[in-house]
Structure formats: structure tokens, C-alpha cells
mmCIF file with all atom_site columns, C-alpha atoms and ligand atoms in Angstrom:
data_model
loop_
_atom_site.group_PDB
_atom_site.id
_atom_site.type_symbol
_atom_site.label_atom_id
_atom_site.label_alt_id
_atom_site.label_comp_id
_atom_site.label_asym_id
_atom_site.label_entity_id
_atom_site.label_seq_id
_atom_site.pdbx_PDB_ins_code
_atom_site.Cartn_x
_atom_site.Cartn_y
_atom_site.Cartn_z
_atom_site.occupancy
_atom_site.B_iso_or_equiv
_atom_site.pdbx_formal_charge
_atom_site.auth_seq_id
_atom_site.auth_comp_id
_atom_site.auth_asym_id
_atom_site.auth_atom_id
_atom_site.pdbx_PDB_model_num
ATOM   1   C CA . MET A 1 1   ? -71.323 105.283 214.921 1.00 51.00 ? 289 MET A CA 1
ATOM   2   C CA . LYS A 1 2   ? -71.540 106.116 211.723 1.00 64.00 ? 290 LYS A CA 1
ATOM   3   C CA . LYS A 1 3   ? -68.308 106.104 210.098 1.00 94.00 ? 291 LYS A CA 1
ATOM   4   C CA . LEU A 1 4   ? -64.418 104.933 211.854 1.00 98.00 ? 292 LEU A CA 1
ATOM   5   C CA . ALA A 1 5   ? -61.155 105.598 210.842 1.00 98.00 ? 293 ALA A CA 1
ATOM   6   C CA . ILE A 1 6   ? -58.045 104.805 211.596 1.00 98.00 ? 294 ILE A CA 1
ATOM   7   C CA . ALA A 1 7   ? -53.942 105.949 210.232 1.00 98.00 ? 295 ALA A CA 1
ATOM   8   C CA . SER A 1 8   ? -50.838 105.374 211.858 1.00 99.00 ? 296 SER A CA 1
ATOM   9   C CA . ASP A 1 9   ? -47.295 106.484 211.082 1.00 98.00 ? 297 ASP A CA 1
ATOM   10  C CA . HIS A 1 10  ? -44.418 103.542 210.347 1.00 98.00 ? 298 HIS A CA 1
ATOM   11  C CA . ALA A 1 11  ? -44.176 103.507 214.504 1.00 98.00 ? 299 ALA A CA 1
ATOM   12  C CA . GLY A 1 12  ? -47.448 102.576 215.146 1.00 98.00 ? 300 GLY A CA 1
ATOM   13  C CA . PHE A 1 13  ? -48.331 100.510 211.795 1.00 98.00 ? 301 PHE A CA 1
ATOM   14  C CA . ASP A 1 14  ? -48.286 97.424  213.166 1.00 98.00 ? 302 ASP A CA 1
ATOM   15  C CA . LEU A 1 15  ? -50.139 98.051  215.622 1.00 98.00 ? 303 LEU A CA 1
ATOM   16  C CA . LYS A 1 16  ? -52.592 99.736  213.536 1.00 98.00 ? 304 LYS A CA 1
ATOM   17  C CA . GLU A 1 17  ? -52.977 96.319  211.359 1.00 98.00 ? 305 GLU A CA 1
ATOM   18  C CA . SER A 1 18  ? -53.729 94.307  214.728 1.00 98.00 ? 306 SER A CA 1
ATOM   19  C CA . ILE A 1 19  ? -56.640 97.139  214.846 1.00 98.00 ? 307 ILE A CA 1
ATOM   20  C CA . VAL A 1 20  ? -57.994 96.739  211.323 1.00 98.00 ? 308 VAL A CA 1
ATOM   21  C CA . ALA A 1 21  ? -58.435 92.259  211.987 1.00 98.00 ? 309 ALA A CA 1
ATOM   22  C CA . TYR A 1 22  ? -59.651 93.129  215.019 1.00 98.00 ? 310 TYR A CA 1
ATOM   23  C CA . LEU A 1 23  ? -62.181 95.497  214.128 1.00 98.00 ? 311 LEU A CA 1
ATOM   24  C CA . HIS A 1 24  ? -63.333 93.269  210.710 1.00 97.00 ? 312 HIS A CA 1
ATOM   25  C CA . ASN A 1 25  ? -63.346 90.016  213.672 1.00 98.00 ? 313 ASN A CA 1
ATOM   26  C CA . GLU A 1 26  ? -65.723 92.299  215.295 1.00 97.00 ? 314 GLU A CA 1
ATOM   27  C CA . GLY A 1 27  ? -68.101 93.457  212.295 1.00 97.00 ? 315 GLY A CA 1
ATOM   28  C CA . VAL A 1 28  ? -66.915 97.061  212.557 1.00 97.00 ? 316 VAL A CA 1
ATOM   29  C CA . ALA A 1 29  ? -66.582 98.921  209.816 1.00 97.00 ? 317 ALA A CA 1
ATOM   30  C CA . VAL A 1 30  ? -63.429 101.029 209.737 1.00 98.00 ? 318 VAL A CA 1
ATOM   31  C CA . GLU A 1 31  ? -61.635 103.224 206.717 1.00 98.00 ? 319 GLU A CA 1
ATOM   32  C CA . ASP A 1 32  ? -57.842 102.612 206.651 1.00 98.00 ? 320 ASP A CA 1
ATOM   33  C CA . PHE A 1 33  ? -56.424 105.651 205.870 1.00 98.00 ? 321 PHE A CA 1
ATOM   34  C CA . GLY A 1 34  ? -52.789 104.010 205.922 1.00 98.00 ? 322 GLY A CA 1
ATOM   35  C CA . PRO A 1 35  ? -49.920 104.153 205.732 1.00 98.00 ? 323 PRO A CA 1
ATOM   36  C CA . VAL A 1 36  ? -49.996 100.669 203.229 1.00 98.00 ? 324 VAL A CA 1
ATOM   37  C CA . ASN A 1 37  ? -46.282 99.233  205.040 1.00 98.00 ? 325 ASN A CA 1
ATOM   38  C CA . SER A 1 38  ? -44.095 100.343 208.374 1.00 98.00 ? 326 SER A CA 1
ATOM   39  C CA . ASP A 1 39  ? -41.483 102.170 205.123 1.00 98.00 ? 327 ASP A CA 1
ATOM   40  C CA . SER A 1 40  ? -41.036 105.352 207.445 1.00 98.00 ? 328 SER A CA 1
ATOM   41  C CA . VAL A 1 41  ? -43.479 108.309 207.182 1.00 98.00 ? 329 VAL A CA 1
ATOM   42  C CA . ASP A 1 42  ? -44.004 111.904 208.898 1.00 98.00 ? 330 ASP A CA 1
ATOM   43  C CA . TYR A 1 43  ? -47.615 111.522 211.814 1.00 98.00 ? 331 TYR A CA 1
ATOM   44  C CA . PRO A 1 44  ? -48.508 115.164 210.796 1.00 98.00 ? 332 PRO A CA 1
ATOM   45  C CA . ASP A 1 45  ? -49.796 113.351 206.945 1.00 98.00 ? 333 ASP A CA 1
ATOM   46  C CA . TYR A 1 46  ? -51.504 110.846 208.445 1.00 98.00 ? 334 TYR A CA 1
ATOM   47  C CA . GLY A 1 47  ? -53.455 112.210 211.856 1.00 98.00 ? 335 GLY A CA 1
ATOM   48  C CA . MET A 1 48  ? -53.846 115.690 209.734 1.00 98.00 ? 336 MET A CA 1
ATOM   49  C CA . ARG A 1 49  ? -55.919 113.088 207.815 1.00 98.00 ? 337 ARG A CA 1
ATOM   50  C CA . ILE A 1 50  ? -58.030 111.670 210.117 1.00 98.00 ? 338 ILE A CA 1
ATOM   51  C CA . ALA A 1 51  ? -58.668 114.977 211.806 1.00 98.00 ? 339 ALA A CA 1
ATOM   52  C CA . GLN A 1 52  ? -60.114 116.426 208.786 1.00 98.00 ? 340 GLN A CA 1
ATOM   53  C CA . ALA A 1 53  ? -62.145 114.051 207.920 1.00 98.00 ? 341 ALA A CA 1
ATOM   54  C CA . ILE A 1 54  ? -64.172 113.799 210.735 1.00 98.00 ? 342 ILE A CA 1
ATOM   55  C CA . LEU A 1 55  ? -64.660 117.853 210.599 1.00 97.00 ? 343 LEU A CA 1
ATOM   56  C CA . ASP A 1 56  ? -65.457 117.320 206.840 1.00 97.00 ? 344 ASP A CA 1
ATOM   57  C CA . LYS A 1 57  ? -67.928 114.828 208.328 1.00 97.00 ? 345 LYS A CA 1
ATOM   58  C CA . GLU A 1 58  ? -66.505 112.201 206.278 1.00 96.00 ? 346 GLU A CA 1
ATOM   59  C CA . VAL A 1 59  ? -66.546 110.239 209.210 1.00 97.00 ? 347 VAL A CA 1
ATOM   60  C CA . GLU A 1 60  ? -67.752 110.795 212.987 1.00 98.00 ? 348 GLU A CA 1
ATOM   61  C CA . ARG A 1 61  ? -64.616 109.136 214.414 1.00 98.00 ? 349 ARG A CA 1
ATOM   62  C CA . GLY A 1 62  ? -61.385 108.396 213.882 1.00 98.00 ? 350 GLY A CA 1
ATOM   63  C CA . ILE A 1 63  ? -57.839 106.199 215.512 1.00 99.00 ? 351 ILE A CA 1
ATOM   64  C CA . VAL A 1 64  ? -54.523 107.405 214.794 1.00 99.00 ? 352 VAL A CA 1
ATOM   65  C CA . ILE A 1 65  ? -51.413 105.254 216.456 1.00 99.00 ? 353 ILE A CA 1
ATOM   66  C CA . CYS A 1 66  ? -47.574 106.594 216.292 1.00 98.00 ? 354 CYS A CA 1
ATOM   67  C CA . GLY A 1 67  ? -44.508 105.255 218.117 1.00 98.00 ? 355 GLY A CA 1
ATOM   68  C CA . THR A 1 68  ? -45.535 107.091 222.003 1.00 99.00 ? 356 THR A CA 1
ATOM   69  C CA . GLY A 1 69  ? -48.983 108.515 220.517 1.00 98.00 ? 357 GLY A CA 1
ATOM   70  C CA . VAL A 1 70  ? -47.856 111.860 221.575 1.00 98.00 ? 358 VAL A CA 1
ATOM   71  C CA . GLY A 1 71  ? -47.255 113.159 217.982 1.00 98.00 ? 359 GLY A CA 1
ATOM   72  C CA . MET A 1 72  ? -50.039 112.254 216.926 1.00 99.00 ? 360 MET A CA 1
ATOM   73  C CA . SER A 1 73  ? -51.588 114.180 219.992 1.00 98.00 ? 361 SER A CA 1
ATOM   74  C CA . ILE A 1 74  ? -50.829 117.349 218.960 1.00 98.00 ? 362 ILE A CA 1
ATOM   75  C CA . VAL A 1 75  ? -51.230 116.983 215.269 1.00 98.00 ? 363 VAL A CA 1
ATOM   76  C CA . VAL A 1 76  ? -55.052 116.457 215.741 1.00 98.00 ? 364 VAL A CA 1
ATOM   77  C CA . ASN A 1 77  ? -55.983 118.906 218.358 1.00 98.00 ? 365 ASN A CA 1
ATOM   78  C CA . ARG A 1 78  ? -54.480 121.396 216.812 1.00 97.00 ? 366 ARG A CA 1
ATOM   79  C CA . PHE A 1 79  ? -57.725 120.855 215.104 1.00 97.00 ? 367 PHE A CA 1
ATOM   80  C CA . PRO A 1 80  ? -60.477 122.724 216.423 1.00 96.00 ? 368 PRO A CA 1
ATOM   81  C CA . GLY A 1 81  ? -63.346 120.628 217.323 1.00 97.00 ? 369 GLY A CA 1
ATOM   82  C CA . ILE A 1 82  ? -61.356 117.838 217.318 1.00 98.00 ? 370 ILE A CA 1
ATOM   83  C CA . ARG A 1 83  ? -61.210 116.181 221.423 1.00 98.00 ? 371 ARG A CA 1
ATOM   84  C CA . GLY A 1 84  ? -57.991 113.354 220.834 1.00 98.00 ? 372 GLY A CA 1
ATOM   85  C CA . THR A 1 85  ? -57.506 111.199 223.658 1.00 99.00 ? 373 THR A CA 1
ATOM   86  C CA . LEU A 1 86  ? -53.876 109.560 224.186 1.00 99.00 ? 374 LEU A CA 1
ATOM   87  C CA . CYS A 1 87  ? -55.138 106.306 226.192 1.00 99.00 ? 375 CYS A CA 1
ATOM   88  C CA . SER A 1 88  ? -52.955 103.782 227.497 1.00 98.00 ? 376 SER A CA 1
ATOM   89  C CA . ASP A 1 89  ? -55.338 102.514 230.120 1.00 98.00 ? 377 ASP A CA 1
ATOM   90  C CA . LEU A 1 90  ? -59.037 101.558 230.556 1.00 98.00 ? 378 LEU A CA 1
ATOM   91  C CA . TYR A 1 91  ? -59.936 104.122 232.901 1.00 98.00 ? 379 TYR A CA 1
ATOM   92  C CA . THR A 1 92  ? -58.788 106.657 230.284 1.00 98.00 ? 380 THR A CA 1
ATOM   93  C CA . THR A 1 93  ? -60.671 105.063 227.563 1.00 99.00 ? 381 THR A CA 1
ATOM   94  C CA . LYS A 1 94  ? -63.981 105.098 229.801 1.00 98.00 ? 382 LYS A CA 1
ATOM   95  C CA . MET A 1 95  ? -63.388 108.837 231.042 1.00 98.00 ? 383 MET A CA 1
ATOM   96  C CA . CYS A 1 96  ? -62.503 110.496 227.725 1.00 98.00 ? 384 CYS A CA 1
ATOM   97  C CA . ARG A 1 97  ? -65.822 109.071 226.229 1.00 98.00 ? 385 ARG A CA 1
ATOM   98  C CA . GLU A 1 98  ? -67.886 110.091 228.745 1.00 98.00 ? 386 GLU A CA 1
ATOM   99  C CA . HIS A 1 99  ? -66.589 113.263 229.915 1.00 98.00 ? 387 HIS A CA 1
ATOM   100 C CA . ASN A 1 100 ? -64.507 114.769 227.247 1.00 98.00 ? 388 ASN A CA 1
ATOM   101 C CA . ASP A 1 101 ? -66.584 113.124 224.463 1.00 98.00 ? 389 ASP A CA 1
ATOM   102 C CA . SER A 1 102 ? -63.476 112.119 222.576 1.00 98.00 ? 390 SER A CA 1
ATOM   103 C CA . ASN A 1 103 ? -63.540 111.995 219.121 1.00 98.00 ? 391 ASN A CA 1
ATOM   104 C CA . ILE A 1 104 ? -60.079 110.510 218.188 1.00 99.00 ? 392 ILE A CA 1
ATOM   105 C CA . LEU A 1 105 ? -58.620 107.549 220.241 1.00 99.00 ? 393 LEU A CA 1
ATOM   106 C CA . ILE A 1 106 ? -54.858 108.102 219.926 1.00 99.00 ? 394 ILE A CA 1
ATOM   107 C CA . MET A 1 107 ? -52.680 105.459 221.101 1.00 99.00 ? 395 MET A CA 1
ATOM   108 C CA . GLY A 1 108 ? -48.604 104.433 221.134 1.00 99.00 ? 396 GLY A CA 1
ATOM   109 C CA . GLY A 1 109 ? -47.448 101.503 219.176 1.00 98.00 ? 397 GLY A CA 1
ATOM   110 C CA . ARG A 1 110 ? -44.340 101.078 221.321 1.00 98.00 ? 398 ARG A CA 1
ATOM   111 C CA . VAL A 1 111 ? -46.338 102.074 224.789 1.00 98.00 ? 399 VAL A CA 1
ATOM   112 C CA . ILE A 1 112 ? -49.089 99.312  224.557 1.00 98.00 ? 400 ILE A CA 1
ATOM   113 C CA . GLY A 1 113 ? -49.533 95.417  223.347 1.00 98.00 ? 401 GLY A CA 1
ATOM   114 C CA . LYS A 1 114 ? -52.646 94.826  221.028 1.00 98.00 ? 402 LYS A CA 1
ATOM   115 C CA . GLY A 1 115 ? -54.275 92.736  223.816 1.00 98.00 ? 403 GLY A CA 1
ATOM   116 C CA . LEU A 1 116 ? -54.352 95.980  225.450 1.00 98.00 ? 404 LEU A CA 1
ATOM   117 C CA . ALA A 1 117 ? -54.838 97.976  222.223 1.00 98.00 ? 405 ALA A CA 1
ATOM   118 C CA . GLN A 1 118 ? -57.734 95.906  221.515 1.00 98.00 ? 406 GLN A CA 1
ATOM   119 C CA . GLU A 1 119 ? -59.321 96.495  224.672 1.00 98.00 ? 407 GLU A CA 1
ATOM   120 C CA . ILE A 1 120 ? -58.619 100.063 224.755 1.00 99.00 ? 408 ILE A CA 1
ATOM   121 C CA . VAL A 1 121 ? -60.655 100.547 221.179 1.00 98.00 ? 409 VAL A CA 1
ATOM   122 C CA . LYS A 1 122 ? -63.949 98.457  222.407 1.00 98.00 ? 410 LYS A CA 1
ATOM   123 C CA . THR A 1 123 ? -64.127 100.420 225.693 1.00 98.00 ? 411 THR A CA 1
ATOM   124 C CA . TRP A 1 124 ? -63.731 103.699 223.908 1.00 98.00 ? 412 TRP A CA 1
ATOM   125 C CA . LEU A 1 125 ? -66.488 102.622 220.969 1.00 98.00 ? 413 LEU A CA 1
ATOM   126 C CA . GLU A 1 126 ? -68.715 101.714 223.252 1.00 98.00 ? 414 GLU A CA 1
ATOM   127 C CA . THR A 1 127 ? -68.834 104.070 226.314 1.00 98.00 ? 415 THR A CA 1
ATOM   128 C CA . PRO A 1 128 ? -71.564 106.888 225.154 1.00 98.00 ? 416 PRO A CA 1
ATOM   129 C CA . PHE A 1 129 ? -70.886 110.725 225.781 1.00 98.00 ? 417 PHE A CA 1
ATOM   130 C CA . GLU A 1 130 ? -72.407 111.511 229.390 1.00 98.00 ? 418 GLU A CA 1
ATOM   131 C CA . GLY A 1 131 ? -73.749 115.093 228.319 1.00 96.00 ? 419 GLY A CA 1
ATOM   132 C CA . GLY A 1 132 ? -75.012 117.275 231.104 1.00 95.00 ? 420 GLY A CA 1
ATOM   133 C CA . ARG A 1 133 ? -72.286 119.231 232.692 1.00 97.00 ? 421 ARG A CA 1
ATOM   134 C CA . HIS A 1 134 ? -69.274 118.129 230.930 1.00 98.00 ? 422 HIS A CA 1
ATOM   135 C CA . GLN A 1 135 ? -71.364 119.739 227.933 1.00 98.00 ? 423 GLN A CA 1
ATOM   136 C CA . LYS A 1 136 ? -70.693 122.599 228.971 1.00 97.00 ? 424 LYS A CA 1
ATOM   137 C CA . ARG A 1 137 ? -66.911 122.351 230.234 1.00 98.00 ? 425 ARG A CA 1
ATOM   138 C CA . LEU A 1 138 ? -66.939 121.274 225.975 1.00 98.00 ? 426 LEU A CA 1
ATOM   139 C CA . ASP A 1 139 ? -68.679 124.188 225.039 1.00 97.00 ? 427 ASP A CA 1
ATOM   140 C CA . LYS A 1 140 ? -66.442 126.498 226.687 1.00 97.00 ? 428 LYS A CA 1
ATOM   141 C CA . ILE A 1 141 ? -63.267 124.944 224.816 1.00 96.00 ? 429 ILE A CA 1
ATOM   142 C CA . GLU A 1 142 ? -65.550 126.073 221.264 1.00 95.00 ? 430 GLU A CA 1
ATOM   143 C CA . ASP A 1 143 ? -65.593 129.096 223.038 1.00 96.00 ? 431 ASP A CA 1
ATOM   144 C CA . ILE A 1 144 ? -61.711 129.620 223.396 1.00 95.00 ? 432 ILE A CA 1
ATOM   145 C CA . ASP A 1 145 ? -61.723 128.625 219.594 1.00 92.00 ? 433 ASP A CA 1
ATOM   146 C CA . SER A 1 146 ? -64.855 131.051 218.175 1.00 93.00 ? 434 SER A CA 1
ATOM   147 C CA . LYS A 1 147 ? -62.659 133.715 220.172 1.00 94.00 ? 435 LYS A CA 1
ATOM   148 C CA . LEU A 1 148 ? -58.820 132.494 218.540 1.00 92.00 ? 436 LEU A CA 1
ATOM   149 C CA . LYS A 1 149 ? -60.966 132.755 215.177 1.00 90.00 ? 437 LYS A CA 1
ATOM   150 C CA . SER A 1 150 ? -62.446 136.240 215.822 1.00 94.00 ? 438 SER A CA 1
ATOM   151 C CA . LYS A 1 151 ? -58.982 137.740 216.870 1.00 93.00 ? 439 LYS A CA 1
ATOM   152 C CA . GLY A 1 152 ? -57.889 136.152 213.504 1.00 91.00 ? 440 GLY A CA 1
ATOM   153 C CA . GLU A 1 153 ? -55.054 133.456 215.375 1.00 85.00 ? 441 GLU A CA 1
ATOM   154 C CA . LEU A 1 154 ? -56.640 130.671 214.130 1.00 81.00 ? 442 LEU A CA 1
HETATM 155 C C1 . RB5 B 2 .   ? -41.363 108.173 214.904 1.00 63.98 ? 602 RB5 B C1 1
HETATM 156 O O1 . RB5 B 2 .   ? -39.864 107.469 215.397 1.00 63.98 ? 602 RB5 B O1 1
HETATM 157 C C2 . RB5 B 2 .   ? -42.184 108.922 215.978 1.00 63.98 ? 602 RB5 B C2 1
HETATM 158 O O2 . RB5 B 2 .   ? -41.089 110.140 216.381 1.00 63.98 ? 602 RB5 B O2 1
HETATM 159 C C3 . RB5 B 2 .   ? -43.177 108.759 215.833 1.00 63.98 ? 602 RB5 B C3 1
HETATM 160 O O3 . RB5 B 2 .   ? -44.149 107.744 216.198 1.00 63.98 ? 602 RB5 B O3 1
HETATM 161 C C4 . RB5 B 2 .   ? -43.958 109.305 217.211 1.00 63.98 ? 602 RB5 B C4 1
HETATM 162 O O4 . RB5 B 2 .   ? -43.808 108.738 218.360 1.00 63.98 ? 602 RB5 B O4 1
HETATM 163 C C5 . RB5 B 2 .   ? -44.009 110.802 217.877 1.00 63.98 ? 602 RB5 B C5 1
HETATM 164 O O5 . RB5 B 2 .   ? -43.747 111.108 218.551 1.00 63.98 ? 602 RB5 B O5 1
#
């Protein structure tokens, strides 16, 4: 993979720091889009930076973390071309790569522990997209974006 970026809000900060340390330990380069401490911030500000960096092809994939992962899910999936997937188990993590070509991994810092989160990150990074019939389904999602754009609704 070309490049990976990570961001959180205050509720995801501790988990973000532990994932950054884990990735460094594993020799995986990751760009940290912040925040730099656990002072209160707004998750849309950080989620949108990661989504935009992917759409601008500055990075290939991203990891975002808030308290539950729900706020970040809502934010990043507003961006056409983003396939953000909230994961708290390994089966979903594997499937969201194989079937959905997830390009943003979302986790809840107040939901899962650091050990499970590391396994989720490892699985998400290592599992390839299967393509085939799944690509056809992703194409249908892109068609929805195109139709909304042509109607001026996006
Ligand atoms: C912050 O308190 C919390 O609302 C946020 O991290 C996230 O869980 C929102 O969905």
C-alpha cells in the first residue's frame, strides 16, 4: 500500500496513539493527522481530513477513531468514493476488505480494547479486496453518486 493516515477525536486519542505505536513497531508507515493531545475536539474536523486526503490521492487508506466510531462513520461516508467501515470484530474486518474494499477503517475508542484494535488493524491492512462480483456491487454505489451529482444533489 502507498500510504496510510490516521486521525481521531479526543475520545479516540488514546487508541490512536496506541495504534500509531503498534504500526511503527511493525514497520508500517502512517501519517498522523492528529489531534496531538486529548483536549476536546470535533470529530467531523478530523474525519473529513482523512476522507479528503484519500480523495486527493495523498494517501491510499485511512484509520479514524472516535468514542463509538459512529460519528466518524457518518462523516467519512458522506464523501463519494469513501467506503468507511466501523469494525469491532475480526470477521467484519476481514469481510469489509474482501467484499467492500474498505478504504477507511473506523473504530470506537470507548468500545474496544487496544489488543483487539491492533488485531483489527493488522487484519484490515493485510486482507485484499476480492473484486469479481463485489466490484459490480461497488460500481452500483458509484452509479448512485454519479446520478446524485448529475441532479445537483451532491
Ligand atoms: C465525543 O464525546 C463522542 O461523541 C464522539 O467521540 C463520538 O463517539 C461520536 O460519535
